[in-house]
PDB file of N, CA and C in Angstrom:
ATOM      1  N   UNK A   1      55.321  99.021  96.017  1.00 84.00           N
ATOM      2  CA  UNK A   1      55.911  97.783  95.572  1.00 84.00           C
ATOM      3  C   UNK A   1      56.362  96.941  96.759  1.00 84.00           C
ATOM      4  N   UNK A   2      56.919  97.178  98.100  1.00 88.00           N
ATOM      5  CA  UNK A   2      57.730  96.705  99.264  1.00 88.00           C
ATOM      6  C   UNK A   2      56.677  96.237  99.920  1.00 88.00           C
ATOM      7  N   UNK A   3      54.886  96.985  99.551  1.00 87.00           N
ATOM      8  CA  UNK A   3      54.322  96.223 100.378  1.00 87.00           C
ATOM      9  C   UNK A   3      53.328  95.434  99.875  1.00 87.00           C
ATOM     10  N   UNK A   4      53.587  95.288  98.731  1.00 87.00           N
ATOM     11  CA  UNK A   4      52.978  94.148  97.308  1.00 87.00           C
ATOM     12  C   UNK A   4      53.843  92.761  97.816  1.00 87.00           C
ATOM     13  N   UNK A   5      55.514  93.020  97.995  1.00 89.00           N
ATOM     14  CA  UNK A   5      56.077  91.854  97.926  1.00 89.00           C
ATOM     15  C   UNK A   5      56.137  91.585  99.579  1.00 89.00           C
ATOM     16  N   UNK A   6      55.657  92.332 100.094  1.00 90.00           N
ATOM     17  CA  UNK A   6      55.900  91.677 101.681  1.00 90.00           C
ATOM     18  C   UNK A   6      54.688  91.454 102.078  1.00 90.00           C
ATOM     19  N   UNK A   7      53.771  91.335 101.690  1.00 90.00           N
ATOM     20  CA  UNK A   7      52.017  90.937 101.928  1.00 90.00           C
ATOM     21  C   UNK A   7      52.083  89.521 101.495  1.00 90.00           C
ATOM     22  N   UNK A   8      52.908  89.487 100.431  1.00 90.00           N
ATOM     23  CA  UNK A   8      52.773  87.689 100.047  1.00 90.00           C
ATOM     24  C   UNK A   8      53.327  87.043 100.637  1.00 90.00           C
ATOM     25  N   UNK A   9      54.692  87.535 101.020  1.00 93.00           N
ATOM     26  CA  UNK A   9      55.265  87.297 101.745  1.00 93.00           C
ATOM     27  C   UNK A   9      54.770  86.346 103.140  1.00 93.00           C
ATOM     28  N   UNK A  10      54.559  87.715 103.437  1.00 93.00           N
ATOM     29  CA  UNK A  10      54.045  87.556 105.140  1.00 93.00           C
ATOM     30  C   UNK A  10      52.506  86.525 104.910  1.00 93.00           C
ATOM     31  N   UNK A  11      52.008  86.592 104.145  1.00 92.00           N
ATOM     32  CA  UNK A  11      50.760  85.253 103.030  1.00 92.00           C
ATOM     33  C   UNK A  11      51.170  84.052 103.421  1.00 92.00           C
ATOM     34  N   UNK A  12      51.829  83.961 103.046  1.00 92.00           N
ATOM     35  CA  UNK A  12      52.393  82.555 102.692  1.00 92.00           C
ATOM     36  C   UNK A  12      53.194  81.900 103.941  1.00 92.00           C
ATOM     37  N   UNK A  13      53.429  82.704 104.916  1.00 94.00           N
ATOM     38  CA  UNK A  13      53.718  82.299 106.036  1.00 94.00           C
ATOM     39  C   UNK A  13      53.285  82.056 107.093  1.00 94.00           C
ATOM     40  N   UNK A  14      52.194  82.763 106.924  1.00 92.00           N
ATOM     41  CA  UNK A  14      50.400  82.207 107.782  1.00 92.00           C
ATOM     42  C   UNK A  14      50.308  80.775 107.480  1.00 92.00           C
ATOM     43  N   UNK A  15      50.245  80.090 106.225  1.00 90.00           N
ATOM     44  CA  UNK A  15      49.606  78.860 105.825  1.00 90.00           C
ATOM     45  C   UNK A  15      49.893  77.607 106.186  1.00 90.00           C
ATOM     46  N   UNK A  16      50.936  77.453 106.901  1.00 90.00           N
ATOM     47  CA  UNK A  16      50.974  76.208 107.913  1.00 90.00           C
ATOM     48  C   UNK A  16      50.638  76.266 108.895  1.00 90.00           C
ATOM     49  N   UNK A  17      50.511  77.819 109.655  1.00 90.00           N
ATOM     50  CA  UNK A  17      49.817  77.658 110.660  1.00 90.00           C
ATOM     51  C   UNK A  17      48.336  77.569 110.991  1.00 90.00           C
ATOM     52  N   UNK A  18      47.600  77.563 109.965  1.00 89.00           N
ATOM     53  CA  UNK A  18      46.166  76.922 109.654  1.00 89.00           C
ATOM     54  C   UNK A  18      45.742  75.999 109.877  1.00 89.00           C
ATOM     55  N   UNK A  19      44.746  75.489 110.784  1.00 88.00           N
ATOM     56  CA  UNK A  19      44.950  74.067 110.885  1.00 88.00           C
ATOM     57  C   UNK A  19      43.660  73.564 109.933  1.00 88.00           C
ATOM     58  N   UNK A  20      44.313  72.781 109.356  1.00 83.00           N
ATOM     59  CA  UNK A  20      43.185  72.474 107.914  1.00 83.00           C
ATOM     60  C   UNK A  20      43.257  71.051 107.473  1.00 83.00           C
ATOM     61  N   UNK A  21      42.520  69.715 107.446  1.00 81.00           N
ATOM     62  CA  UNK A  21      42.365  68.353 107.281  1.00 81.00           C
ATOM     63  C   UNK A  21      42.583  68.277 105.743  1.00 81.00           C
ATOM     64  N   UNK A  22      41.479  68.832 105.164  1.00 85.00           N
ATOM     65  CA  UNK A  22      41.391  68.845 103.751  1.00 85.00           C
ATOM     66  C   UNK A  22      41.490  69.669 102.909  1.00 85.00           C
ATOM     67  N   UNK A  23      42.350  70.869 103.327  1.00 81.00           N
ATOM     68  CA  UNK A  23      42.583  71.473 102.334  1.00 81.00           C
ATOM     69  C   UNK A  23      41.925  72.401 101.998  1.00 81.00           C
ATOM     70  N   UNK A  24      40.449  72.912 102.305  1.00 90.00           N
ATOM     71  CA  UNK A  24      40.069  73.536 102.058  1.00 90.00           C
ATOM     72  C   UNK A  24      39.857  75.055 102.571  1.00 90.00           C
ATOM     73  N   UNK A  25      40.248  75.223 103.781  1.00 91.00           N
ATOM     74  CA  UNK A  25      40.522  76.049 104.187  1.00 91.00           C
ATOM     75  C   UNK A  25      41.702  76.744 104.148  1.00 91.00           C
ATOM     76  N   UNK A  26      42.612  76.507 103.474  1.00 91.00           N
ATOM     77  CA  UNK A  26      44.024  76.340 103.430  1.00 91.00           C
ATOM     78  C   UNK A  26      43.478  77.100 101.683  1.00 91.00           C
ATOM     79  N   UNK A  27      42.937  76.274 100.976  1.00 92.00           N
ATOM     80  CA  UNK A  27      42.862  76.943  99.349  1.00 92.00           C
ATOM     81  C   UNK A  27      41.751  78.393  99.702  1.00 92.00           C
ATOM     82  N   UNK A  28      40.750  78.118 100.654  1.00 93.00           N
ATOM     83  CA  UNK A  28      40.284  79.428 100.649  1.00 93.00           C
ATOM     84  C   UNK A  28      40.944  80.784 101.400  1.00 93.00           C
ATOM     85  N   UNK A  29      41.678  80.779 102.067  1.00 93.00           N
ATOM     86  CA  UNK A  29      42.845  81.518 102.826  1.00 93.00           C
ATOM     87  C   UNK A  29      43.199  82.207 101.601  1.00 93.00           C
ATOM     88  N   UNK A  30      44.292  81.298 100.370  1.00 92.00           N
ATOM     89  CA  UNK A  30      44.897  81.595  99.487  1.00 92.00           C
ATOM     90  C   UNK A  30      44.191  82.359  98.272  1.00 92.00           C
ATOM     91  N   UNK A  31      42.533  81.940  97.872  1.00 94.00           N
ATOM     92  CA  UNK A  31      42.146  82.400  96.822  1.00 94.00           C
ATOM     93  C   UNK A  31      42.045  83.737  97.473  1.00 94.00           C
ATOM     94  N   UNK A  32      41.452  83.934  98.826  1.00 94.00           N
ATOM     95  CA  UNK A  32      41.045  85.435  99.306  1.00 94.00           C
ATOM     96  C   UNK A  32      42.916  86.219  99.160  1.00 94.00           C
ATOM     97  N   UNK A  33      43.395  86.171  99.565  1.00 93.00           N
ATOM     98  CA  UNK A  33      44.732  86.601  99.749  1.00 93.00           C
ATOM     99  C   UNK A  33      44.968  86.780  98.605  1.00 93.00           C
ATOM    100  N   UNK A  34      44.900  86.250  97.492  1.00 92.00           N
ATOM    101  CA  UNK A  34      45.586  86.331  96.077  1.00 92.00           C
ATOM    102  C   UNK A  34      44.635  87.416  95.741  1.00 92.00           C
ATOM    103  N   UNK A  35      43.325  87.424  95.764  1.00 95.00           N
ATOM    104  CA  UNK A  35      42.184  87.930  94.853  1.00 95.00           C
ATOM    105  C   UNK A  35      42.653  89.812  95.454  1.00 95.00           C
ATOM    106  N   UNK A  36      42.910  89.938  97.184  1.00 93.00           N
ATOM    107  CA  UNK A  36      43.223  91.465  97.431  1.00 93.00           C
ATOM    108  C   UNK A  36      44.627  91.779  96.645  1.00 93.00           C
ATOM    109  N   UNK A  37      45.743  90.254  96.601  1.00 91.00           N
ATOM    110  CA  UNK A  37      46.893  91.149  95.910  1.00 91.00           C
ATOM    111  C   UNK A  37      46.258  91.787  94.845  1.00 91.00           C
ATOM    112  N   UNK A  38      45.922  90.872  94.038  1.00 92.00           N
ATOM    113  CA  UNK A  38      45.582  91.328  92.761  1.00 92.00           C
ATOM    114  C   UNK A  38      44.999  92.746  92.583  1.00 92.00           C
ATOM    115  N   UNK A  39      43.965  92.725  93.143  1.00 92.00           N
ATOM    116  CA  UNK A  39      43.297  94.155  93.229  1.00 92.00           C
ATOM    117  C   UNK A  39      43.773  95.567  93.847  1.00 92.00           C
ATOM    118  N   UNK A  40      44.614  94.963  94.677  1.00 88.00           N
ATOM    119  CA  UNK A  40      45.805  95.797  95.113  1.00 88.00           C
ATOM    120  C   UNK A  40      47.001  96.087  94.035  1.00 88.00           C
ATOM    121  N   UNK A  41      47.373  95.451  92.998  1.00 85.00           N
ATOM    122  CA  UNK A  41      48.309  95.189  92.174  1.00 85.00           C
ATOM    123  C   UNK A  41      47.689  96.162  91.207  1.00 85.00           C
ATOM    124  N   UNK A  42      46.314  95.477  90.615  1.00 87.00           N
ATOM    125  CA  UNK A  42      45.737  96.791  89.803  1.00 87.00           C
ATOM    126  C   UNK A  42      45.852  97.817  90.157  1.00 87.00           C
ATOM    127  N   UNK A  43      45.291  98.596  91.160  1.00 86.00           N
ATOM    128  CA  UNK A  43      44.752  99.691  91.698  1.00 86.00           C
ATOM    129  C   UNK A  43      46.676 100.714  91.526  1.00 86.00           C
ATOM    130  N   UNK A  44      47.543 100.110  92.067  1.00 82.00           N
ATOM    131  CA  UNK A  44      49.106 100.863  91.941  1.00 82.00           C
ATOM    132  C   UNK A  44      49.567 101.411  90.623  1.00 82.00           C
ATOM    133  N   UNK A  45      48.683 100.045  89.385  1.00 81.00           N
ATOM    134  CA  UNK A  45      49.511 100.507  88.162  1.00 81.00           C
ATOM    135  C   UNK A  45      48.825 100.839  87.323  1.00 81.00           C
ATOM    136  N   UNK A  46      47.447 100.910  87.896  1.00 84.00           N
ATOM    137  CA  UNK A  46      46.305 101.810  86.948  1.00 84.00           C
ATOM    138  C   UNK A  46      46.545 102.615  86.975  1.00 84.00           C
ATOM    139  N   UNK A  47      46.474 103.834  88.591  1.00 81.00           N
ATOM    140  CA  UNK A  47      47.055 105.244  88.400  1.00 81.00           C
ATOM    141  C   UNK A  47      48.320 105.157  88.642  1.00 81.00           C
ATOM    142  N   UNK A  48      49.511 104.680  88.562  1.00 84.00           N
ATOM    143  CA  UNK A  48      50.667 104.959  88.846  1.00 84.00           C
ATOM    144  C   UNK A  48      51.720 104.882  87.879  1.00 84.00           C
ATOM    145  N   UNK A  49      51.571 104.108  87.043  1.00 84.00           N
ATOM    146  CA  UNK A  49      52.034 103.299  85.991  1.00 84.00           C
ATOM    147  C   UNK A  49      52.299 103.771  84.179  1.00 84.00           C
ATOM    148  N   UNK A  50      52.954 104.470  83.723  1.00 84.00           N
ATOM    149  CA  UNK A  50      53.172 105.459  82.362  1.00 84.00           C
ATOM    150  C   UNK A  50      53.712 103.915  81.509  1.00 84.00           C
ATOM    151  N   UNK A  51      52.180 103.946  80.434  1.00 82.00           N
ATOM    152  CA  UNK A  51      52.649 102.510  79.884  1.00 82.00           C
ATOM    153  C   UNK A  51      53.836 103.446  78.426  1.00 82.00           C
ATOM    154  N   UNK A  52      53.817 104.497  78.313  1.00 82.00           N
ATOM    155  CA  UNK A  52      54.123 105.333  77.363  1.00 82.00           C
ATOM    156  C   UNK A  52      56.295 105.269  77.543  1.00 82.00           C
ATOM    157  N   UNK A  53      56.444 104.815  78.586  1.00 81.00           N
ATOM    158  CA  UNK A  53      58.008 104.620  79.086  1.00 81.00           C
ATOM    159  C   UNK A  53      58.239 103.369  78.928  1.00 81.00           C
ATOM    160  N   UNK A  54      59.847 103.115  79.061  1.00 78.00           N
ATOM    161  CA  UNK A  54      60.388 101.972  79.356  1.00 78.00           C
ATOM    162  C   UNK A  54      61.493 102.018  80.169  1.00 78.00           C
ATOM    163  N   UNK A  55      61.379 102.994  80.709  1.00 85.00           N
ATOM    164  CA  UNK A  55      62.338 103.616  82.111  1.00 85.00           C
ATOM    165  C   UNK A  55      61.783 102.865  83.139  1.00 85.00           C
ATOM    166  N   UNK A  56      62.226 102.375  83.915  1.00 87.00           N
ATOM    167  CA  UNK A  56      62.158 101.803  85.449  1.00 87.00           C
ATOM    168  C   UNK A  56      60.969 102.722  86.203  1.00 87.00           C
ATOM    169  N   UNK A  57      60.046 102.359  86.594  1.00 87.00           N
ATOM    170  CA  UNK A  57      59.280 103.080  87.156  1.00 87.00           C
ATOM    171  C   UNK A  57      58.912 102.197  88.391  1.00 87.00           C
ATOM    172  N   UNK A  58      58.215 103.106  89.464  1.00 87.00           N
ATOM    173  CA  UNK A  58      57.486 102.745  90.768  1.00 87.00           C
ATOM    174  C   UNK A  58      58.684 102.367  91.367  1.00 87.00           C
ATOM    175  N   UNK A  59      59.551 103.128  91.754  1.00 91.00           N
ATOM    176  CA  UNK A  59      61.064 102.359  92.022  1.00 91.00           C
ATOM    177  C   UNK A  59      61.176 103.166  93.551  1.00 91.00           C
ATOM    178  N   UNK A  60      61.281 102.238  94.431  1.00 92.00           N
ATOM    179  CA  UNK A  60      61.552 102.647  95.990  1.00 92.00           C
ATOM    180  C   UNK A  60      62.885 102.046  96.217  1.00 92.00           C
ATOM    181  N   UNK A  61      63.774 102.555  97.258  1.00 93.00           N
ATOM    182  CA  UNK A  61      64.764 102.545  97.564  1.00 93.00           C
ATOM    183  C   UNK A  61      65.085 102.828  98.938  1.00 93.00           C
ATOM    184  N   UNK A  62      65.490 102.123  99.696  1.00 91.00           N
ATOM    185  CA  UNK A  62      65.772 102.079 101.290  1.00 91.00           C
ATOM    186  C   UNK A  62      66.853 101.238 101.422  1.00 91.00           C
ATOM    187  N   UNK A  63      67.750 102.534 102.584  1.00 91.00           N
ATOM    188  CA  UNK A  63      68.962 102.179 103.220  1.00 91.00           C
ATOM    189  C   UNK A  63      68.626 101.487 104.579  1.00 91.00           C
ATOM    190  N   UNK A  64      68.742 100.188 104.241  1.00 85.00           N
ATOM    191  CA  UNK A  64      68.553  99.039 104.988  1.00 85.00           C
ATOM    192  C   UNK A  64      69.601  98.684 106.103  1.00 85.00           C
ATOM    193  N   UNK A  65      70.870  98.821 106.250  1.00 88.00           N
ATOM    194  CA  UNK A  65      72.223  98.743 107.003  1.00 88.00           C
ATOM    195  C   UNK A  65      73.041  99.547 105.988  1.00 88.00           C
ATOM    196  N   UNK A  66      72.712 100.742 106.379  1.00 84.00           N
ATOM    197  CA  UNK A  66      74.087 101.461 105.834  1.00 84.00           C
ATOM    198  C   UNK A  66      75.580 101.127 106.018  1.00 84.00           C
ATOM    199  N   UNK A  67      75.746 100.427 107.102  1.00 89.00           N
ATOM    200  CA  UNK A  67      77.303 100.593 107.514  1.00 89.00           C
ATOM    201  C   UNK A  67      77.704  99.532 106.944  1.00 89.00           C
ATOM    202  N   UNK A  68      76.827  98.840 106.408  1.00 92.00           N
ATOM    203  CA  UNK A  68      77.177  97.601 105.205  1.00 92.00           C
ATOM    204  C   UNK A  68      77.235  97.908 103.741  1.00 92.00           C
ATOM    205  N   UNK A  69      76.613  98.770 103.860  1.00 88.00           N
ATOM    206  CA  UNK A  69      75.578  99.489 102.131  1.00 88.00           C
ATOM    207  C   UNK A  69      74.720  98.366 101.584  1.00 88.00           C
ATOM    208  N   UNK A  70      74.303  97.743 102.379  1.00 93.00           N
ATOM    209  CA  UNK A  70      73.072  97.279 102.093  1.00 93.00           C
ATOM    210  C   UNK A  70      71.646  97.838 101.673  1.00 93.00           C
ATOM    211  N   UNK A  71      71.441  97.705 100.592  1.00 92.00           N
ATOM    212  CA  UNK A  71      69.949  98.619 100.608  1.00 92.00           C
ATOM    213  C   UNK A  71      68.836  97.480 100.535  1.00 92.00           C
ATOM    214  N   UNK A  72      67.490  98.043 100.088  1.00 91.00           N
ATOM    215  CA  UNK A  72      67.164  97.247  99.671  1.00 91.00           C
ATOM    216  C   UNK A  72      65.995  98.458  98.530  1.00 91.00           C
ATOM    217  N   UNK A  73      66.277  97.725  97.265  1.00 91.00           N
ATOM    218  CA  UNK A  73      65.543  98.470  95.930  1.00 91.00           C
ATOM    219  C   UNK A  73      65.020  97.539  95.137  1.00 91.00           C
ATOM    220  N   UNK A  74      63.705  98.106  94.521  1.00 90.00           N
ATOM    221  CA  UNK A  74      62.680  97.584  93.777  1.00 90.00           C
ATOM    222  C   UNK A  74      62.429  98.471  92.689  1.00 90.00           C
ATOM    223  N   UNK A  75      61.479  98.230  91.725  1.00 88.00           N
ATOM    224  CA  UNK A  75      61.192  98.780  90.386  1.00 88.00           C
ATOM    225  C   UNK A  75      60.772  97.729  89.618  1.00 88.00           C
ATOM    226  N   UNK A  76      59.698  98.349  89.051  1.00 85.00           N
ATOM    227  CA  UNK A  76      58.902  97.957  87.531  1.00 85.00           C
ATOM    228  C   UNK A  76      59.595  98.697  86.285  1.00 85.00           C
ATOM    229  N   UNK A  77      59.757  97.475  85.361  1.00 81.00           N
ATOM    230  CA  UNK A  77      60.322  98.007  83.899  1.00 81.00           C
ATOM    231  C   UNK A  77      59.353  97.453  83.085  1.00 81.00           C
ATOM    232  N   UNK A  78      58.894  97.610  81.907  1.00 71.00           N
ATOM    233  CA  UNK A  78      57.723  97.646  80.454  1.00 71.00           C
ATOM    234  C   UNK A  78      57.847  96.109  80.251  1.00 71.00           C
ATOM    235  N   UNK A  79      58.917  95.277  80.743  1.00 72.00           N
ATOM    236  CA  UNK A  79      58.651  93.867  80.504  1.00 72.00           C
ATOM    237  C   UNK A  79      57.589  93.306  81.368  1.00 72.00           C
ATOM    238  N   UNK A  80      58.060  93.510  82.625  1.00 59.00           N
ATOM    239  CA  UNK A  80      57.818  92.998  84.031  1.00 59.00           C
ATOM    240  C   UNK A  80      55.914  93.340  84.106  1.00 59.00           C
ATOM    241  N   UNK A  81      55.312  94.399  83.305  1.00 60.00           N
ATOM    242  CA  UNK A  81      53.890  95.301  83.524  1.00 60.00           C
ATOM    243  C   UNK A  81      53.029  94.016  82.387  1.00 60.00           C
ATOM    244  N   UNK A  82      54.097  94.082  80.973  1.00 55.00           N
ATOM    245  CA  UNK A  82      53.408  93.924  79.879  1.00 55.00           C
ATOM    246  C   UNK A  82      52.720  92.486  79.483  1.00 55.00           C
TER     247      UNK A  82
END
């Protein structure tokens, strides 16, 4: 999941530095980039994914600055899939 949301992340922060007149290189950047999330997105919750729950699943958790208690946590719930 941390590296689903930090791929777009880090996506989308490439795209000004593109140098692009019309746009089109700039939309093809994005369709390619979207088309691996996606397939990347499938591929996690095809095998990973119990559509049979509604418990929080795929849930990672990292102590980010402990001496703050900062973490940082993610998870899929049956809304978020469906």
């Amino acid at each position: 999941m941390t590296t689903l949301i930090l791929s777009a992340i880090l996506a989308a922060i490439v795209i000004p530095l593109i140098p692009d007149k019309e746009g089109k290189t700039v939309h093809a950047y994005s369709l390619g980039i979207e088309l691996l999330h996606f397939i990347a997105t499938i591929y996690v919750f095809w095998g990973r994914y119990d559509f049979g729950t509604s418990k929080l699943q795929l849930v990672e958790t990292f102590n980010w600055m402990s001496q703050i208690g900062l973490t940082w946590s993610v998870g899929v719930d049956g809304l978020s899939i469906r």
